[in-house]
Amino acid sequence: MNKFAALLIAIPVLALSGSPAASAADKQQPPPSSGSALFNTISALDTAVFDAFNHCSVPAQLQKHASYFAPDVEFYHDTGGVTWTRKEMIDKTRQNVCGHFRRELVPGSLKVYPIKDFGAIEQGVHRFCQFDTGKCDGIADFTIVWRHQGDAWQITRVLSYGHHAVE
């Protein structure tokens, strides 16, 4: 049998056995259900951090919002750029957010994934609503990395991306 004939026989056999990528995808676990302890913890933290964000024009609320972030937090924003520290991120929040708009989590969009020996990844979709008009005119995806140490949870990385107008 020549090499070409052997290849023609091998291709269907490989196709029937499944590719390594398909096998890996089949083994992926879904995110913890909305009733899991980790999901409930991260969901409550999301509510708390963004309640403070939504009221950040009050200095104590801005300080509370800041307390959820590691001092060396990295914040990646597709239209706003990157900040490398909590101080820089909070300064931008004070200038651009406080008193202007609030953030709402899009219901049903939250997913939480554990990170072994570290914490969790939170993913979802959020929208932004103007205080002066009440209109929710912006939406984006987000990913937050939470570190769990002792009894404390702290945000170490944030990605907010795909910002666009609500149609």
C-alpha positions as semicolon CSV with decimal commas, in nm:
position;residue;x (nm);y (nm);z (nm)
1;M;0,000;0,000;0,000
2;N;0,141;0,337;-0,092
3;K;0,146;0,640;0,141
4;F;-0,149;0,807;-0,033
5;A;-0,374;0,501;0,012
6;A;-0,270;0,473;0,378
7;L;-0,359;0,839;0,430
8;L;-0,703;0,789;0,272
9;I;-0,772;0,507;0,520
10;A;-0,633;0,697;0,820
11;I;-0,841;1,014;0,769
12;P;-1,185;0,851;0,829
13;V;-1,047;0,656;1,126
14;L;-0,916;0,976;1,286
15;A;-1,244;1,154;1,216
16;L;-1,441;0,880;1,389
17;S;-1,214;0,877;1,692
18;G;-1,266;1,249;1,759
19;S;-1,007;1,521;1,760
20;P;-0,811;1,610;2,075
21;A;-0,976;1,953;2,077
22;A;-1,323;1,802;2,066
23;S;-1,234;1,561;2,343
24;A;-1,105;1,844;2,560
25;A;-1,417;2,050;2,493
26;D;-1,636;1,754;2,585
27;K;-1,458;1,728;2,920
28;Q;-1,500;2,096;3,013
29;Q;-1,718;2,149;3,314
30;P;-1,999;2,402;3,301
31;P;-1,975;2,695;3,539
32;P;-2,107;2,631;3,889
33;S;-2,484;2,662;3,895
34;S;-2,652;2,973;4,022
35;G;-2,721;2,788;4,347
36;S;-2,356;2,705;4,424
37;A;-2,181;2,864;4,720
38;L;-1,908;3,013;4,496
39;F;-2,162;3,161;4,254
40;N;-2,359;3,309;4,544
41;T;-2,044;3,458;4,699
42;I;-1,923;3,619;4,376
43;S;-2,274;3,739;4,289
44;A;-2,302;3,907;4,630
45;L;-1,957;4,063;4,587
46;D;-2,053;4,193;4,241
47;T;-2,364;4,352;4,390
48;A;-2,164;4,512;4,672
49;V;-1,875;4,646;4,462
50;F;-2,108;4,799;4,206
51;D;-2,352;4,938;4,462
52;A;-2,057;5,138;4,594
53;F;-1,958;5,224;4,232
54;N;-2,311;5,348;4,161
55;H;-2,295;5,581;4,462
56;C;-1,931;5,684;4,422
57;S;-2,013;6,057;4,425
58;V;-2,031;6,006;4,803
59;P;-1,664;5,991;4,915
60;A;-1,725;5,705;5,161
61;Q;-1,882;5,498;4,882
62;L;-1,589;5,564;4,649
63;Q;-1,354;5,453;4,928
64;K;-1,567;5,141;4,983
65;H;-1,559;5,069;4,608
66;A;-1,178;5,106;4,609
67;S;-1,147;4,857;4,897
68;Y;-1,259;4,571;4,672
69;F;-0,952;4,609;4,448
70;A;-0,594;4,496;4,503
71;P;-0,344;4,785;4,515
72;D;-0,180;4,648;4,199
73;V;-0,507;4,580;4,012
74;E;-0,486;4,579;3,635
75;F;-0,792;4,725;3,464
76;Y;-0,824;4,680;3,087
77;H;-1,094;4,892;2,921
78;D;-1,129;4,875;2,544
79;T;-1,215;5,243;2,503
80;G;-1,050;5,388;2,815
81;G;-0,716;5,210;2,806
82;V;-0,528;5,034;3,083
83;T;-0,472;5,133;3,444
84;W;-0,208;4,955;3,649
85;T;-0,296;5,053;4,006
86;R;-0,599;5,093;4,229
87;K;-0,516;5,462;4,278
88;E;-0,507;5,531;3,904
89;M;-0,829;5,334;3,847
90;I;-1,014;5,512;4,129
91;D;-0,895;5,853;4,006
92;K;-1,042;5,773;3,663
93;T;-1,363;5,648;3,824
94;R;-1,394;5,970;4,023
95;Q;-1,340;6,182;3,710
96;N;-1,546;5,988;3,457
97;V;-1,812;5,791;3,642
98;C;-1,918;5,940;3,973
99;G;-2,239;6,137;3,937
100;H;-2,266;6,057;3,565
101;F;-2,391;5,700;3,531
102;R;-2,456;5,373;3,710
103;R;-2,373;5,015;3,619
104;E;-2,631;4,736;3,605
105;L;-2,562;4,366;3,565
106;V;-2,769;4,223;3,279
107;P;-2,991;3,961;3,445
108;G;-2,898;3,603;3,361
109;S;-2,555;3,694;3,219
110;L;-2,340;3,617;3,524
111;K;-2,108;3,314;3,510
112;V;-1,857;3,214;3,776
113;Y;-1,565;2,974;3,738
114;P;-1,336;2,858;4,020
115;I;-0,959;2,905;3,998
116;K;-0,788;2,630;4,194
117;D;-0,595;2,757;4,495
118;F;-0,660;3,121;4,399
119;G;-1,020;3,238;4,369
120;A;-1,264;3,280;4,084
121;I;-1,333;3,426;3,741
122;E;-1,652;3,623;3,701
123;Q;-1,795;3,692;3,356
124;G;-2,105;3,873;3,245
125;V;-2,261;4,161;3,063
126;H;-2,324;4,502;3,211
127;R;-2,507;4,809;3,095
128;F;-2,461;5,171;3,188
129;C;-2,745;5,410;3,266
130;Q;-2,718;5,790;3,273
131;F;-2,821;5,958;3,598
132;D;-2,954;6,270;3,425
133;T;-3,183;6,090;3,177
134;G;-3,223;5,745;3,334
135;K;-3,154;5,602;2,988
136;C;-2,943;5,286;2,971
137;D;-2,753;5,356;2,652
138;G;-2,429;5,156;2,681
139;I;-2,350;4,787;2,719
140;A;-2,033;4,576;2,741
141;D;-1,892;4,238;2,841
142;F;-1,672;4,204;3,146
143;T;-1,439;3,958;3,314
144;I;-1,321;3,998;3,673
145;V;-1,055;3,788;3,846
146;W;-1,111;3,754;4,221
147;R;-0,838;3,644;4,466
148;H;-0,950;3,470;4,785
149;Q;-0,713;3,495;5,083
150;G;-0,832;3,395;5,427
151;D;-1,183;3,537;5,457
152;A;-1,122;3,819;5,209
153;W;-1,196;3,846;4,837
154;Q;-1,020;4,107;4,627
155;I;-1,025;4,197;4,256
156;T;-0,687;4,158;4,087
157;R;-0,778;4,197;3,717
158;V;-1,069;4,349;3,527
159;L;-1,149;4,343;3,157
160;S;-1,435;4,556;3,031
161;Y;-1,473;4,528;2,656
162;G;-1,704;4,532;2,358
163;H;-1,858;4,863;2,464
164;H;-2,134;4,972;2,230
165;A;-2,455;5,166;2,228
166;V;-2,775;4,987;2,313
167;E;-2,985;4,965;2,001
